[in-house]
Amino acid sequence: MASHYLTPLFSPRSVAVIGASNKPEAIGGFVLQNLLQAGFRGKIYAVNPKYTEIQGQPCYASLADIPDPIDLVVIATPAASVPDLVEAAGHRGVRAAVVMSAGFSESGAQGKVLEAAMQQNAQRHGLRLIGPNCLGIMRPSIGLDVTFSRGGANPGNLALVSQSGAICTAILDWAKPNGVGFSTVVSVGISADLDFGEILDYLVADPLTDSVLLYIEGIRNARGFMSGLRAAARVKPVIVVKSGRHQSGSRAALSHSGALVGADDVFDAALARAGVVRVDTIVQLFAAAKALAGHLRSQGNRLAIVTNGGGPGVMAADRVAERGVQLAELAPETMTRLDAALPVTWSHGNPVDVIGDADAGRYRAAMRACLEDPGVDGVFVILTPQAMTRPLEVAEAVIEAAASTSKPVLACWMGETQIVDGRRALTAAGIPNFRTPEPGVDVFACISAHYVNQKLLLQTSGPLSHHLEPDVEGARLLIESALSERRRVLSEMESKALLAAFHIPVAQAMLARSPNEALQIAEQLGFPIAMKILSPDITHKTDAGGVRLNLNNASALRSAYHELIATVEEARPGARIEGVLIEPMVIKPNGRELLVGVIRDPVFGPVITFGAGGTAVEVLADRAVQLPPLNTYLVRNMIASTRISRLLGAFRHLPPANMEALESLLLRVSEMVCELPWLEEMDINPLILDEHGALAADARIVIGPRPPVADPYAHMAICPYPTQLVSHWQLPDGTNLTIRPIRPEDAEMEQAFVRGLSHETKYFRFMDSLQELSPSALARFTQIDYDREMALLVSTVENGREVELAIARYITNPDGESCEFALVVADAWQHRGIGRKLLHSLFDVARQKGLKRVEGEVLHSNEKMLEMMQSLDFKINQSPEDAQVKQVVKYF
């Protein structure tokens, strides 16, 4: 961690408190007092021109008067003074500051001016800021407490990052008596500089941090947030609580999808895709903290409940249903074991009611039977203090059973006086325990959701998912033509043409501007036909009376044409009517009406939605949302999370729907979102799905200007797998090689590659004598964020399977202009030009990302690598920190 750019913030060797005071009510006084009482291991400097001594410490008039280097400054002075103080700190070479002062952008126009000045001064000197308007930060293991919170925090392995200082103080007040400790506590305030993304980057590599808790009120930079969150969640559990779950007002939406999806739906989808877990309340966050402190993990969501009271067991079962957890279905062998161990009056099912007179032995037998059932992922044990109950003995039995399994065990000891000793024993053993059943079920739901979301995190999707490439250029020309006419809403014919460009089946439609034209088209298409109004001013045709169905003959068609025009003119006076669309009547007796849509979330960008369709779509409100890009796993997960999915299999007289066609269509929509940054809203409603396939019966698309950036996927919160970087190459001996970005599913191949390296090659690459990659290192190497890092591997096919021969990677530095790189080639494939070719490919990617400098470290003894660096025009210098290391730098 010594080389991380945030080390001066989180592991400073010296701290200066500007605004320190002897006044007990002053924030600067609180900060200095906390720093002294916490036993900070570095140097402490009080800064205030009014004093020569504060709280027994020498006091300096300004930073300039302090004779020694300063790593971190804490500013607790009025807002107007902060920009100059930041300038003075930067001039002194300080690299980190915590600004507690309020009165910046949150207070109005004048505050925004002060904030901008503060940011400019900080950026000019490379100084990073936490705050302003924040509680501060803590690192209990080194005695760093630069907050104005009372009581401090116990050292531990949880990191807490919060946008609310009040929430921080509440959690800290709860944590001490509950035995929960923290590696790091950060109150980010209004995040004028450092935000969640960069802080998470630090915590993911922090050896003191095992798990992360986040309290979020809003997100500024979705791409940075998702990048940091996904990087952290790959190796450490992350739990989030977010306020503002319900929108107080609705935004104007031009499509069904926009009306259906709220910001909270999208936030949930983003968190799930990042592999983290969301809880709804601070109480649940507390409970989750208990579970994380106890290192509970689950491999599924099937819960067994063991109880000595029927009522509490029912309460727990009800909560299981509410939280989407499953009551485990006990295996026949388990039922037999329980029959042998329990009275005949036991519940003979799950919840397992062991009856009110249960002793420790009966609990132990029931727990062991459930824990050894392969269909059970966790056990929740409930005890009520009845006449024959011995709460402490039962607790000891629970502790014994929990020690013999990796499955999570949670407990609920109801009551107070009689169960105190049992609850204390459970806490000492690290078993989360609760006073009522509901929080215990909530915690199991949390840890099982973590398992599910980790699977979502591993999904790496490309922008294009089919071998049959779409006509992207044709689609773009169509959109640019509409924008040139200053139109945002495409007509139905244009919308269907856009879908057809991506090979989505659409119902044929032709435009008629008179009854005679309508009749000619109908005769050509064949009766029965459907008739729809075409107007740029009418979003929902049915609501305006602009749809007629099942017209079977010429007479009915003529009458319907006149009637439709009159109805629409009366319902929407002034609406521009361009004509009437004539379509063959889609007759699918086994068809299910679905909706597939796209919205543009103001924070996370494009979002894909799927659910029940038809005219009652808003009333049914059955939908799932997902952030693109999608792959088959994500699509199936999305479909399964809706109620309408239950009707897609064989149902009464209906044959099963063609799920492959539905999955293909959703993947095509994902391609549209990736390749068409103009897309703002889209409805395919209804999408008719039957046993033969899917058909878009109606479609509506809303477009907007393209974001003015070079990155074709800048409009997306998750960067897709860069398939455009896949290339093929042949060695002079005819060996065919593939160069491509690494994927999460390459973990086994990457581990085998590292194991096969010689001791010398491993040492040259890792500067360490490791034998193989640790699970966390393997995750970091294979589950990368393509937006800010890249790993290109070279592979070939041997005996029908892909084998890795070399890999090169870079990681962008915080300055956004440079990157660090590394390269390793398998011993048997060295001296064949592979390393040079791979570096050229990697550096091309870095240039395309706008990077200007690439740098790395090479051991002095690695002569072959140094020769290659010299031939590639790298500058080679001696490392000032290590005589055995050379620093290599190349400018683009």
CSV table of N, CA, C and O in Angstrom, one decimal, residues 27 31 74-75 97-102 104 106 129-137 146-148 162-166 186-191:
chain,number,residue,atom,x,y,z
A,27,ILE,N,-15.2,22.5,16.4
A,27,ILE,CA,-14.9,21.3,15.7
A,27,ILE,C,-13.4,21.0,15.7
A,27,ILE,O,-13.0,19.9,15.9
A,31,VAL,N,-11.5,17.5,16.9
A,31,VAL,CA,-10.6,16.8,16.1
A,31,VAL,C,-9.3,16.5,16.7
A,31,VAL,O,-8.8,15.4,16.8
A,74,VAL,N,-6.1,18.7,8.2
A,74,VAL,CA,-7.5,18.7,8.5
A,74,VAL,C,-7.9,20.1,8.6
A,74,VAL,O,-7.3,20.9,9.4
A,75,ILE,N,-8.9,20.6,7.8
A,75,ILE,CA,-9.3,22.0,7.8
A,75,ILE,C,-10.7,22.1,8.5
A,75,ILE,O,-11.6,21.5,8.0
A,97,ALA,N,-6.0,16.2,2.1
A,97,ALA,CA,-6.7,17.1,3.1
A,97,ALA,C,-8.1,16.6,3.4
A,97,ALA,O,-8.8,16.0,2.5
A,98,VAL,N,-8.6,16.8,4.6
A,98,VAL,CA,-9.9,16.5,5.0
A,98,VAL,C,-10.5,17.9,5.3
A,98,VAL,O,-10.1,18.6,6.2
A,99,VAL,N,-11.6,18.3,4.5
A,99,VAL,CA,-12.2,19.6,4.7
A,99,VAL,C,-13.5,19.4,5.4
A,99,VAL,O,-14.5,18.9,4.8
A,100,MET,N,-13.6,19.8,6.7
A,100,MET,CA,-14.8,19.6,7.4
A,100,MET,C,-15.8,20.8,7.3
A,100,MET,O,-17.0,20.6,7.5
A,101,SER,N,-15.3,21.9,6.8
A,101,SER,CA,-16.1,23.1,6.8
A,101,SER,C,-17.3,22.9,5.9
A,101,SER,O,-17.3,22.3,4.8
A,102,ALA,N,-18.4,23.5,6.3
A,102,ALA,CA,-19.6,23.6,5.5
A,102,ALA,C,-19.7,25.0,4.8
A,102,ALA,O,-18.9,25.9,5.1
A,104,PHE,N,-20.3,25.3,1.1
A,104,PHE,CA,-19.9,25.3,-0.2
A,104,PHE,C,-21.1,25.1,-1.2
A,104,PHE,O,-22.1,25.7,-1.0
A,106,GLU,N,-23.4,23.2,-1.4
A,106,GLU,CA,-24.7,22.8,-0.8
A,106,GLU,C,-25.4,24.0,-0.3
A,106,GLU,O,-26.6,24.0,0.1
A,129,LEU,N,-8.7,15.7,-1.9
A,129,LEU,CA,-9.6,16.1,-0.8
A,129,LEU,C,-10.7,15.2,-0.5
A,129,LEU,O,-11.3,14.6,-1.3
A,130,ILE,N,-11.0,15.0,0.8
A,130,ILE,CA,-12.2,14.4,1.4
A,130,ILE,C,-13.1,15.6,1.8
A,130,ILE,O,-12.6,16.4,2.6
A,131,GLY,N,-14.4,15.6,1.4
A,131,GLY,CA,-15.2,16.6,1.9
A,131,GLY,C,-15.5,17.5,0.7
A,131,GLY,O,-15.4,17.1,-0.5
A,132,PRO,N,-15.9,18.8,1.0
A,132,PRO,CA,-16.1,19.4,2.3
A,132,PRO,C,-17.4,19.0,2.9
A,132,PRO,O,-18.1,18.1,2.4
A,133,ASN,N,-17.7,19.6,4.1
A,133,ASN,CA,-19.0,19.3,4.8
A,133,ASN,C,-19.0,17.9,5.2
A,133,ASN,O,-20.0,17.2,4.9
A,134,CYS,N,-18.0,17.4,5.8
A,134,CYS,CA,-17.9,16.0,6.2
A,134,CYS,C,-17.5,15.8,7.7
A,134,CYS,O,-17.1,16.7,8.3
A,135,LEU,N,-17.8,14.6,8.2
A,135,LEU,CA,-17.4,14.2,9.5
A,135,LEU,C,-15.9,14.0,9.7
A,135,LEU,O,-15.3,14.2,10.7
A,136,GLY,N,-15.3,13.5,8.6
A,136,GLY,CA,-13.9,13.1,8.7
A,136,GLY,C,-13.6,11.7,8.4
A,136,GLY,O,-14.4,11.0,7.9
A,137,ILE,N,-12.4,11.2,8.8
A,137,ILE,CA,-12.0,9.8,8.5
A,137,ILE,C,-11.4,9.2,9.8
A,137,ILE,O,-10.9,9.9,10.7
A,146,VAL,N,-9.6,11.6,12.8
A,146,VAL,CA,-9.7,13.0,12.5
A,146,VAL,C,-11.2,13.3,12.1
A,146,VAL,O,-11.6,13.5,11.0
A,147,THR,N,-12.1,13.1,13.2
A,147,THR,CA,-13.5,13.3,13.1
A,147,THR,C,-13.9,14.2,14.3
A,147,THR,O,-13.1,14.3,15.3
A,148,PHE,N,-15.1,14.6,14.3
A,148,PHE,CA,-15.7,15.3,15.5
A,148,PHE,C,-16.8,14.4,16.1
A,148,PHE,O,-17.8,14.9,16.6
A,162,SER,N,-19.5,6.6,3.9
A,162,SER,CA,-20.9,7.2,4.0
A,162,SER,C,-20.9,8.6,3.5
A,162,SER,O,-20.0,9.4,3.7
A,163,GLN,N,-22.1,8.9,2.8
A,163,GLN,CA,-22.3,10.3,2.4
A,163,GLN,C,-23.0,11.1,3.5
A,163,GLN,O,-23.2,12.3,3.4
A,164,SER,N,-23.3,10.5,4.6
A,164,SER,CA,-23.9,11.2,5.8
A,164,SER,C,-23.1,11.0,7.0
A,164,SER,O,-22.8,9.9,7.5
A,165,GLY,N,-22.6,12.1,7.6
A,165,GLY,CA,-21.9,12.1,8.8
A,165,GLY,C,-22.7,11.6,10.0
A,165,GLY,O,-22.2,10.9,10.9
A,166,ALA,N,-24.0,11.9,10.0
A,166,ALA,CA,-24.9,11.5,11.0
A,166,ALA,C,-25.1,10.0,11.0
A,166,ALA,O,-25.1,9.3,12.1
A,186,VAL,N,-15.0,6.5,6.6
A,186,VAL,CA,-14.9,7.7,5.7
A,186,VAL,C,-16.2,8.4,5.6
A,186,VAL,O,-17.2,7.7,5.2
A,187,SER,N,-16.3,9.6,6.0
A,187,SER,CA,-17.5,10.5,5.7
A,187,SER,C,-17.1,11.4,4.5
A,187,SER,O,-16.2,12.2,4.6
A,188,VAL,N,-17.7,11.1,3.3
A,188,VAL,CA,-17.2,11.8,2.1
A,188,VAL,C,-17.8,13.2,1.9
A,188,VAL,O,-17.4,14.0,1.1
A,189,GLY,N,-18.9,13.5,2.7
A,189,GLY,CA,-19.5,14.8,2.6
A,189,GLY,C,-20.1,15.0,1.2
A,189,GLY,O,-20.7,14.1,0.7
A,190,ILE,N,-19.8,16.2,0.6
A,190,ILE,CA,-20.4,16.4,-0.7
A,190,ILE,C,-19.5,16.0,-1.9
A,190,ILE,O,-19.8,16.3,-3.0
A,191,SER,N,-18.4,15.4,-1.6
A,191,SER,CA,-17.5,14.7,-2.6
A,191,SER,C,-17.1,15.7,-3.7
A,191,SER,O,-17.2,15.4,-4.9
